Amino acid sequence: MTQAPTTGHSENFRGGLADGRLTNKTFERNSKPVIDGLMSFLTGISGNALEIGSGTGQHVCAFSAALPDLIWAPSEPDAIHRTSIDAWRLHLDAAALPAIEIDASADWACEQELQNYLPLALVLSMNVIHIAPFAVAQGIIAGAGKALLRGGFLAFYGPFAENGKHTGDGNRIFDQRLRADNPDWGLRDVVELTSMAQAAGLRFDRLLEMPANNRLLVFQK
Ligand SMILES: C[S@@+](CC[C@H](N)C(=O)[O-])C[C@H]1O[C@@H](n2cnc3c(N)ncnc32)[C@H](O)[C@@H]1O
């Protein structure tokens, strides 16, 4: 494991529950559109799905209910978040597996805990790569190139730039704020991610519009 990543931008998370569950104030808004987007390419697909940077764990529990043909494995580098994920799994009696520790900037496809799940049908990361150093986007793509089975998918959810331009004023201001907080953070560009994905053996599959100017960006191996 490399140096512990900075996870300070989980500003939408709220705590206070005795069992360690955190709640994300954008979960209710985003859950159904993201699930609909995932269903557009995952319906009928079975196998193992790894989420990178699962945060509170609310999304992965909802995914495991909506897409039960996939075995969902949440992951987090942050121990408090892993406690929350496992508390949500218990609270909801969700089918998702226990949270594993993954720092996506490292060579995560080699993590011992992950070996039983390989090869993966899906790698999903939501709202992570703009709030982390660029090495995290690079690590997710490189790891997906190794860990996915042929035909497997890599999906990113969040705000993106497109061909060097922001898709709205809200995203432009958000990008400025992120870069002011940490020069290594900031919205990533769909074109650059696509070129990185191609170099890792993944082809562009789709870019779906989501609420609040977010996107679901999908690649396939
Ligand atoms: C804004 S939260 C998003 C959480 C969740 N995916 C969601 O959409 O609600 C960003 C998450 O990325 C995780 N993260 C930060 N650095 C990471 C890294 N190097 N590898 C994997 N996850 C990381 C943080 O711990 C945090 O839980």
PDB file of C-alpha atoms and ligand atoms in Angstrom:
ATOM      1  CA  MET A   1       0.000   0.000   0.000  1.00  0.00           C
ATOM      2  CA  THR A   2       1.359   3.406  -0.924  1.00  0.00           C
ATOM      3  CA  GLN A   3       1.025   6.527   1.216  1.00  0.00           C
ATOM      4  CA  ALA A   4      -2.549   6.956   2.485  1.00  0.00           C
ATOM      5  CA  PRO A   5      -4.490   9.003  -0.086  1.00  0.00           C
ATOM      6  CA  THR A   6      -6.155  12.283   0.781  1.00  0.00           C
ATOM      7  CA  THR A   7      -9.852  11.719   1.262  1.00  0.00           C
ATOM      8  CA  GLY A   8     -10.790  15.103   2.653  1.00  0.00           C
ATOM      9  CA  HIS A   9     -13.195  16.058  -0.124  1.00  0.00           C
ATOM     10  CA  SER A  10     -15.985  13.752   0.969  1.00  0.00           C
ATOM     11  CA  GLU A  11     -17.738  16.916   2.093  1.00  0.00           C
ATOM     12  CA  ASN A  12     -21.157  15.509   1.200  1.00  0.00           C
ATOM     13  CA  PHE A  13     -20.835  12.790   3.846  1.00  0.00           C
ATOM     14  CA  ARG A  14     -22.597  13.028   7.195  1.00  0.00           C
ATOM     15  CA  GLY A  15     -21.986  10.788  10.215  1.00  0.00           C
ATOM     16  CA  GLY A  16     -23.582  10.449  13.623  1.00  0.00           C
ATOM     17  CA  LEU A  17     -25.052   6.945  13.418  1.00  0.00           C
ATOM     18  CA  ALA A  18     -23.893   4.607  16.180  1.00  0.00           C
ATOM     19  CA  ASP A  19     -23.058   1.736  13.834  1.00  0.00           C
ATOM     20  CA  GLY A  20     -20.668   3.894  11.781  1.00  0.00           C
ATOM     21  CA  ARG A  21     -22.901   4.416   8.763  1.00  0.00           C
ATOM     22  CA  LEU A  22     -22.189   7.630   6.890  1.00  0.00           C
ATOM     23  CA  THR A  23     -24.797   9.169   4.598  1.00  0.00           C
ATOM     24  CA  ASN A  24     -24.091  10.979   1.357  1.00  0.00           C
ATOM     25  CA  LYS A  25     -26.466  13.870   0.730  1.00  0.00           C
ATOM     26  CA  THR A  26     -26.371  13.293  -3.059  1.00  0.00           C
ATOM     27  CA  PHE A  27     -27.149   9.566  -2.851  1.00  0.00           C
ATOM     28  CA  GLU A  28     -30.934   9.890  -3.278  1.00  0.00           C
ATOM     29  CA  ARG A  29     -30.589  12.204  -6.292  1.00  0.00           C
ATOM     30  CA  ASN A  30     -27.984  10.099  -8.074  1.00  0.00           C
ATOM     31  CA  SER A  31     -28.935   6.526  -7.264  1.00  0.00           C
ATOM     32  CA  LYS A  32     -31.706   5.843  -9.804  1.00  0.00           C
ATOM     33  CA  PRO A  33     -30.122   7.632 -12.780  1.00  0.00           C
ATOM     34  CA  VAL A  34     -26.821   5.838 -12.185  1.00  0.00           C
ATOM     35  CA  ILE A  35     -28.554   2.463 -11.869  1.00  0.00           C
ATOM     36  CA  ASP A  36     -30.509   3.138 -15.090  1.00  0.00           C
ATOM     37  CA  GLY A  37     -27.241   4.055 -16.815  1.00  0.00           C
ATOM     38  CA  LEU A  38     -25.521   0.902 -15.537  1.00  0.00           C
ATOM     39  CA  MET A  39     -28.467  -1.233 -16.645  1.00  0.00           C
ATOM     40  CA  SER A  40     -28.094   0.113 -20.188  1.00  0.00           C
ATOM     41  CA  PHE A  41     -24.984  -2.042 -20.628  1.00  0.00           C
ATOM     42  CA  LEU A  42     -24.970  -4.482 -17.687  1.00  0.00           C
ATOM     43  CA  THR A  43     -28.398  -6.097 -17.955  1.00  0.00           C
ATOM     44  CA  GLY A  44     -27.854  -9.832 -18.422  1.00  0.00           C
ATOM     45  CA  ILE A  45     -24.152  -9.602 -17.455  1.00  0.00           C
ATOM     46  CA  SER A  46     -22.922 -11.742 -14.580  1.00  0.00           C
ATOM     47  CA  GLY A  47     -19.574 -11.959 -12.818  1.00  0.00           C
ATOM     48  CA  ASN A  48     -17.627  -9.907 -10.310  1.00  0.00           C
ATOM     49  CA  ALA A  49     -17.926  -6.129 -10.077  1.00  0.00           C
ATOM     50  CA  LEU A  50     -15.374  -4.043  -8.187  1.00  0.00           C
ATOM     51  CA  GLU A  51     -16.228  -0.535  -7.039  1.00  0.00           C
ATOM     52  CA  ILE A  52     -13.232   1.708  -6.370  1.00  0.00           C
ATOM     53  CA  GLY A  53     -13.735   4.447  -3.780  1.00  0.00           C
ATOM     54  CA  SER A  54     -17.126   3.236  -2.511  1.00  0.00           C
ATOM     55  CA  GLY A  55     -17.439   6.067   0.031  1.00  0.00           C
ATOM     56  CA  THR A  56     -20.372   5.540   2.377  1.00  0.00           C
ATOM     57  CA  GLY A  57     -21.339   2.233   0.712  1.00  0.00           C
ATOM     58  CA  GLN A  58     -24.918   3.314  -0.041  1.00  0.00           C
ATOM     59  CA  HIS A  59     -24.450   3.085  -3.807  1.00  0.00           C
ATOM     60  CA  VAL A  60     -22.884  -0.365  -3.835  1.00  0.00           C
ATOM     61  CA  CYS A  61     -25.722  -1.719  -1.662  1.00  0.00           C
ATOM     62  CA  ALA A  62     -28.259  -0.257  -4.129  1.00  0.00           C
ATOM     63  CA  PHE A  63     -26.324  -1.726  -7.070  1.00  0.00           C
ATOM     64  CA  SER A  64     -26.297  -5.173  -5.488  1.00  0.00           C
ATOM     65  CA  ALA A  65     -30.110  -5.034  -5.167  1.00  0.00           C
ATOM     66  CA  ALA A  66     -30.732  -3.642  -8.683  1.00  0.00           C
ATOM     67  CA  LEU A  67     -28.151  -5.770 -10.530  1.00  0.00           C
ATOM     68  CA  PRO A  68     -28.094  -9.053  -8.578  1.00  0.00           C
ATOM     69  CA  ASP A  69     -26.444 -11.072 -11.371  1.00  0.00           C
ATOM     70  CA  LEU A  70     -23.222  -9.273 -10.502  1.00  0.00           C
ATOM     71  CA  ILE A  71     -21.314  -9.971  -7.291  1.00  0.00           C
ATOM     72  CA  TRP A  72     -20.457  -6.503  -5.985  1.00  0.00           C
ATOM     73  CA  ALA A  73     -17.165  -5.913  -4.179  1.00  0.00           C
ATOM     74  CA  PRO A  74     -16.808  -2.445  -2.605  1.00  0.00           C
ATOM     75  CA  SER A  75     -13.385  -0.998  -1.860  1.00  0.00           C
ATOM     76  CA  GLU A  76     -11.953   2.010  -0.034  1.00  0.00           C
ATOM     77  CA  PRO A  77      -8.545   3.199   1.150  1.00  0.00           C
ATOM     78  CA  ASP A  78     -10.224   5.035   4.065  1.00  0.00           C
ATOM     79  CA  ALA A  79     -10.903   2.876   7.143  1.00  0.00           C
ATOM     80  CA  ILE A  80     -13.825   5.029   8.333  1.00  0.00           C
ATOM     81  CA  HIS A  81     -15.463   4.619   4.935  1.00  0.00           C
ATOM     82  CA  ARG A  82     -14.892   0.847   4.992  1.00  0.00           C
ATOM     83  CA  THR A  83     -16.631   0.723   8.387  1.00  0.00           C
ATOM     84  CA  SER A  84     -19.557   2.647   6.895  1.00  0.00           C
ATOM     85  CA  ILE A  85     -19.772   0.349   3.857  1.00  0.00           C
ATOM     86  CA  ASP A  86     -19.883  -2.739   6.058  1.00  0.00           C
ATOM     87  CA  ALA A  87     -22.428  -1.134   8.403  1.00  0.00           C
ATOM     88  CA  TRP A  88     -24.706  -0.354   5.419  1.00  0.00           C
ATOM     89  CA  ARG A  89     -24.312  -3.942   4.159  1.00  0.00           C
ATOM     90  CA  LEU A  90     -25.465  -5.251   7.525  1.00  0.00           C
ATOM     91  CA  HIS A  91     -28.220  -2.652   7.951  1.00  0.00           C
ATOM     92  CA  LEU A  92     -29.723  -3.414   4.522  1.00  0.00           C
ATOM     93  CA  ASP A  93     -28.813  -7.119   4.504  1.00  0.00           C
ATOM     94  CA  ALA A  94     -27.243  -6.340   1.125  1.00  0.00           C
ATOM     95  CA  ALA A  95     -25.628  -8.985  -1.044  1.00  0.00           C
ATOM     96  CA  ALA A  96     -22.477  -6.877  -1.564  1.00  0.00           C
ATOM     97  CA  LEU A  97     -19.215  -8.390  -0.292  1.00  0.00           C
ATOM     98  CA  PRO A  98     -17.180  -6.944   2.612  1.00  0.00           C
ATOM     99  CA  ALA A  99     -15.224  -3.799   1.783  1.00  0.00           C
ATOM    100  CA  ILE A 100     -11.616  -4.336   0.795  1.00  0.00           C
ATOM    101  CA  GLU A 101      -8.741  -1.885   1.114  1.00  0.00           C
ATOM    102  CA  ILE A 102      -7.641  -0.567  -2.280  1.00  0.00           C
ATOM    103  CA  ASP A 103      -5.619   2.534  -3.085  1.00  0.00           C
ATOM    104  CA  ALA A 104      -6.235   2.989  -6.798  1.00  0.00           C
ATOM    105  CA  SER A 105      -2.992   4.898  -7.314  1.00  0.00           C
ATOM    106  CA  ALA A 106      -1.107   1.693  -6.495  1.00  0.00           C
ATOM    107  CA  ASP A 107      -0.910  -1.500  -8.572  1.00  0.00           C
ATOM    108  CA  TRP A 108      -4.266  -2.574  -7.142  1.00  0.00           C
ATOM    109  CA  ALA A 109      -4.885  -5.430  -9.596  1.00  0.00           C
ATOM    110  CA  CYS A 110      -2.132  -7.303  -7.714  1.00  0.00           C
ATOM    111  CA  GLU A 111      -3.765  -6.796  -4.263  1.00  0.00           C
ATOM    112  CA  GLN A 112      -3.919 -10.125  -2.459  1.00  0.00           C
ATOM    113  CA  GLU A 113      -7.521  -9.625  -1.298  1.00  0.00           C
ATOM    114  CA  LEU A 114      -8.667  -9.134  -4.893  1.00  0.00           C
ATOM    115  CA  GLN A 115      -7.167 -12.251  -6.440  1.00  0.00           C
ATOM    116  CA  ASN A 116     -10.194 -14.472  -5.712  1.00  0.00           C
ATOM    117  CA  TYR A 117     -12.453 -12.055  -7.644  1.00  0.00           C
ATOM    118  CA  LEU A 118     -10.414 -11.905 -10.865  1.00  0.00           C
ATOM    119  CA  PRO A 119     -11.078 -11.536 -13.733  1.00  0.00           C
ATOM    120  CA  LEU A 120     -13.679  -8.811 -13.237  1.00  0.00           C
ATOM    121  CA  ALA A 121     -16.778  -8.140 -15.337  1.00  0.00           C
ATOM    122  CA  LEU A 122     -16.895  -4.508 -14.168  1.00  0.00           C
ATOM    123  CA  VAL A 123     -14.732  -1.856 -12.541  1.00  0.00           C
ATOM    124  CA  LEU A 124     -16.763   1.149 -11.446  1.00  0.00           C
ATOM    125  CA  SER A 125     -15.558   4.368  -9.850  1.00  0.00           C
ATOM    126  CA  MET A 126     -17.918   7.202  -8.952  1.00  0.00           C
ATOM    127  CA  ASN A 127     -16.858  10.699  -7.969  1.00  0.00           C
ATOM    128  CA  VAL A 128     -13.257   9.721  -7.301  1.00  0.00           C
ATOM    129  CA  ILE A 129     -10.863  10.739 -10.076  1.00  0.00           C
ATOM    130  CA  HIS A 130     -11.428  14.522  -9.898  1.00  0.00           C
ATOM    131  CA  ILE A 131     -10.971  14.546  -6.096  1.00  0.00           C
ATOM    132  CA  ALA A 132      -7.702  12.652  -6.194  1.00  0.00           C
ATOM    133  CA  PRO A 133      -4.322  13.037  -7.883  1.00  0.00           C
ATOM    134  CA  PHE A 134      -4.155  12.184 -11.586  1.00  0.00           C
ATOM    135  CA  ALA A 135      -2.254   9.024 -10.588  1.00  0.00           C
ATOM    136  CA  VAL A 136      -5.575   7.650  -9.340  1.00  0.00           C
ATOM    137  CA  ALA A 137      -7.221   7.954 -12.790  1.00  0.00           C
ATOM    138  CA  GLN A 138      -4.103   6.421 -14.316  1.00  0.00           C
ATOM    139  CA  GLY A 139      -4.112   3.617 -11.737  1.00  0.00           C
ATOM    140  CA  ILE A 140      -7.785   2.779 -12.212  1.00  0.00           C
ATOM    141  CA  ILE A 141      -7.383   2.545 -15.987  1.00  0.00           C
ATOM    142  CA  ALA A 142      -4.147   0.570 -15.880  1.00  0.00           C
ATOM    143  CA  GLY A 143      -5.570  -1.810 -13.264  1.00  0.00           C
ATOM    144  CA  ALA A 144      -8.801  -2.279 -15.219  1.00  0.00           C
ATOM    145  CA  GLY A 145      -6.753  -3.168 -18.291  1.00  0.00           C
ATOM    146  CA  LYS A 146      -5.207  -6.003 -16.274  1.00  0.00           C
ATOM    147  CA  ALA A 147      -8.125  -7.086 -14.085  1.00  0.00           C
ATOM    148  CA  LEU A 148     -11.080  -7.076 -16.503  1.00  0.00           C
ATOM    149  CA  LEU A 149     -12.084 -10.108 -18.484  1.00  0.00           C
ATOM    150  CA  ARG A 150     -12.345  -9.688 -22.260  1.00  0.00           C
ATOM    151  CA  GLY A 151     -15.649  -7.889 -22.840  1.00  0.00           C
ATOM    152  CA  GLY A 152     -15.630  -6.491 -19.284  1.00  0.00           C
ATOM    153  CA  PHE A 153     -16.450  -2.835 -18.587  1.00  0.00           C
ATOM    154  CA  LEU A 154     -14.784   0.120 -16.882  1.00  0.00           C
ATOM    155  CA  ALA A 155     -17.211   2.897 -15.883  1.00  0.00           C
ATOM    156  CA  PHE A 156     -16.528   6.312 -14.365  1.00  0.00           C
ATOM    157  CA  TYR A 157     -19.283   8.497 -12.961  1.00  0.00           C
ATOM    158  CA  GLY A 158     -18.874  12.166 -12.149  1.00  0.00           C
ATOM    159  CA  PRO A 159     -18.228  15.574 -13.713  1.00  0.00           C
ATOM    160  CA  PHE A 160     -15.853  15.682 -16.691  1.00  0.00           C
ATOM    161  CA  ALA A 161     -14.448  18.186 -19.122  1.00  0.00           C
ATOM    162  CA  GLU A 162     -15.011  17.321 -22.766  1.00  0.00           C
ATOM    163  CA  ASN A 163     -12.327  18.112 -25.321  1.00  0.00           C
ATOM    164  CA  GLY A 164     -10.760  20.804 -23.137  1.00  0.00           C
ATOM    165  CA  LYS A 165     -14.051  22.518 -22.308  1.00  0.00           C
ATOM    166  CA  HIS A 166     -16.288  22.460 -19.264  1.00  0.00           C
ATOM    167  CA  THR A 167     -19.844  21.328 -19.865  1.00  0.00           C
ATOM    168  CA  GLY A 168     -21.297  24.134 -17.730  1.00  0.00           C
ATOM    169  CA  ASP A 169     -20.459  26.996 -15.395  1.00  0.00           C
ATOM    170  CA  GLY A 170     -21.091  24.854 -12.334  1.00  0.00           C
ATOM    171  CA  ASN A 171     -18.414  22.380 -13.397  1.00  0.00           C
ATOM    172  CA  ARG A 172     -15.974  25.183 -14.297  1.00  0.00           C
ATOM    173  CA  ILE A 173     -16.344  26.734 -10.828  1.00  0.00           C
ATOM    174  CA  PHE A 174     -16.113  23.320  -9.168  1.00  0.00           C
ATOM    175  CA  ASP A 175     -12.903  22.588 -11.113  1.00  0.00           C
ATOM    176  CA  GLN A 176     -11.373  25.908 -10.006  1.00  0.00           C
ATOM    177  CA  ARG A 177     -12.284  25.194  -6.388  1.00  0.00           C
ATOM    178  CA  LEU A 178     -10.781  21.705  -6.512  1.00  0.00           C
ATOM    179  CA  ARG A 179      -7.521  22.958  -8.057  1.00  0.00           C
ATOM    180  CA  ALA A 180      -7.306  25.747  -5.472  1.00  0.00           C
ATOM    181  CA  ASP A 181      -7.626  23.154  -2.705  1.00  0.00           C
ATOM    182  CA  ASN A 182      -5.100  20.826  -4.347  1.00  0.00           C
ATOM    183  CA  PRO A 183      -3.319  21.483  -7.667  1.00  0.00           C
ATOM    184  CA  ASP A 184      -3.298  17.708  -8.356  1.00  0.00           C
ATOM    185  CA  TRP A 185      -7.098  17.547  -8.298  1.00  0.00           C
ATOM    186  CA  GLY A 186      -9.557  18.706 -10.927  1.00  0.00           C
ATOM    187  CA  LEU A 187     -12.052  17.531 -13.517  1.00  0.00           C
ATOM    188  CA  ARG A 188     -10.584  15.015 -15.976  1.00  0.00           C
ATOM    189  CA  ASP A 189     -11.132  15.213 -19.713  1.00  0.00           C
ATOM    190  CA  VAL A 190     -13.109  12.512 -21.520  1.00  0.00           C
ATOM    191  CA  VAL A 191     -10.732  12.718 -24.500  1.00  0.00           C
ATOM    192  CA  GLU A 192      -7.631  12.218 -22.358  1.00  0.00           C
ATOM    193  CA  LEU A 193      -9.247   9.377 -20.398  1.00  0.00           C
ATOM    194  CA  THR A 194     -10.268   7.712 -23.672  1.00  0.00           C
ATOM    195  CA  SER A 195      -6.733   7.882 -24.991  1.00  0.00           C
ATOM    196  CA  MET A 196      -5.382   6.431 -21.712  1.00  0.00           C
ATOM    197  CA  ALA A 197      -8.025   3.690 -21.811  1.00  0.00           C
ATOM    198  CA  GLN A 198      -7.105   2.785 -25.391  1.00  0.00           C
ATOM    199  CA  ALA A 199      -3.481   2.438 -24.361  1.00  0.00           C
ATOM    200  CA  ALA A 200      -4.644  -0.019 -21.672  1.00  0.00           C
ATOM    201  CA  GLY A 201      -6.594  -2.131 -24.165  1.00  0.00           C
ATOM    202  CA  LEU A 202     -10.050  -0.611 -23.537  1.00  0.00           C
ATOM    203  CA  ARG A 203     -12.271   0.999 -26.179  1.00  0.00           C
ATOM    204  CA  PHE A 204     -14.775   3.804 -25.710  1.00  0.00           C
ATOM    205  CA  ASP A 205     -18.282   2.372 -25.262  1.00  0.00           C
ATOM    206  CA  ARG A 206     -20.622   5.211 -24.265  1.00  0.00           C
ATOM    207  CA  LEU A 207     -20.965   8.594 -22.526  1.00  0.00           C
ATOM    208  CA  LEU A 208     -24.337   9.055 -20.821  1.00  0.00           C
ATOM    209  CA  GLU A 209     -25.686  12.330 -19.451  1.00  0.00           C
ATOM    210  CA  MET A 210     -26.613  12.241 -15.777  1.00  0.00           C
ATOM    211  CA  PRO A 211     -28.268  14.768 -13.409  1.00  0.00           C
ATOM    212  CA  ALA A 212     -26.387  17.933 -12.384  1.00  0.00           C
ATOM    213  CA  ASN A 213     -24.115  17.864 -15.438  1.00  0.00           C
ATOM    214  CA  ASN A 214     -22.500  14.587 -14.476  1.00  0.00           C
ATOM    215  CA  ARG A 215     -21.713  11.791 -16.926  1.00  0.00           C
ATOM    216  CA  LEU A 216     -21.364   8.021 -16.950  1.00  0.00           C
ATOM    217  CA  LEU A 217     -18.302   7.258 -19.084  1.00  0.00           C
ATOM    218  CA  VAL A 218     -17.969   3.620 -20.125  1.00  0.00           C
ATOM    219  CA  PHE A 219     -15.104   1.668 -21.722  1.00  0.00           C
ATOM    220  CA  GLN A 220     -15.007  -1.991 -22.727  1.00  0.00           C
ATOM    221  CA  LYS A 221     -12.049  -4.360 -22.887  1.00  0.00           C
TER     222      LYS A 221
HETATM  223  C1  LIG B   1     -16.376  12.066  -3.139  1.00  0.00           C
HETATM  224  S1  LIG B   1     -16.118  10.476  -2.475  1.00  0.00           S
HETATM  225  C2  LIG B   1     -17.171   9.474  -3.520  1.00  0.00           C
HETATM  226  C3  LIG B   1     -17.687   8.262  -2.813  1.00  0.00           C
HETATM  227  C4  LIG B   1     -18.698   7.412  -3.614  1.00  0.00           C
HETATM  228  N1  LIG B   1     -18.068   6.784  -4.756  1.00  0.00           N
HETATM  229  C5  LIG B   1     -19.876   8.245  -4.039  1.00  0.00           C
HETATM  230  O1  LIG B   1     -19.990   8.593  -5.225  1.00  0.00           O
HETATM  231  O2  LIG B   1     -20.699   8.550  -3.173  1.00  0.00           O
HETATM  232  C6  LIG B   1     -14.497  10.073  -3.040  1.00  0.00           C
HETATM  233  C7  LIG B   1     -14.009   8.743  -2.504  1.00  0.00           C
HETATM  234  O3  LIG B   1     -12.779   8.426  -3.148  1.00  0.00           O
HETATM  235  C8  LIG B   1     -11.972   7.755  -2.214  1.00  0.00           C
HETATM  236  N2  LIG B   1     -10.568   7.855  -2.632  1.00  0.00           N
HETATM  237  C9  LIG B   1      -9.709   8.885  -2.485  1.00  0.00           C
HETATM  238  N3  LIG B   1      -8.485   8.571  -2.917  1.00  0.00           N
HETATM  239  C10 LIG B   1      -8.558   7.297  -3.376  1.00  0.00           C
HETATM  240  C11 LIG B   1      -7.617   6.370  -3.930  1.00  0.00           C
HETATM  241  N4  LIG B   1      -6.322   6.730  -4.082  1.00  0.00           N
HETATM  242  N5  LIG B   1      -8.043   5.136  -4.277  1.00  0.00           N
HETATM  243  C12 LIG B   1      -9.334   4.788  -4.109  1.00  0.00           C
HETATM  244  N6  LIG B   1     -10.278   5.600  -3.567  1.00  0.00           N
HETATM  245  C13 LIG B   1      -9.890   6.834  -3.207  1.00  0.00           C
HETATM  246  C14 LIG B   1     -12.242   8.523  -0.916  1.00  0.00           C
HETATM  247  O4  LIG B   1     -11.872   7.779   0.222  1.00  0.00           O
HETATM  248  C15 LIG B   1     -13.740   8.777  -1.021  1.00  0.00           C
HETATM  249  O5  LIG B   1     -14.490   7.789  -0.366  1.00  0.00           O
END
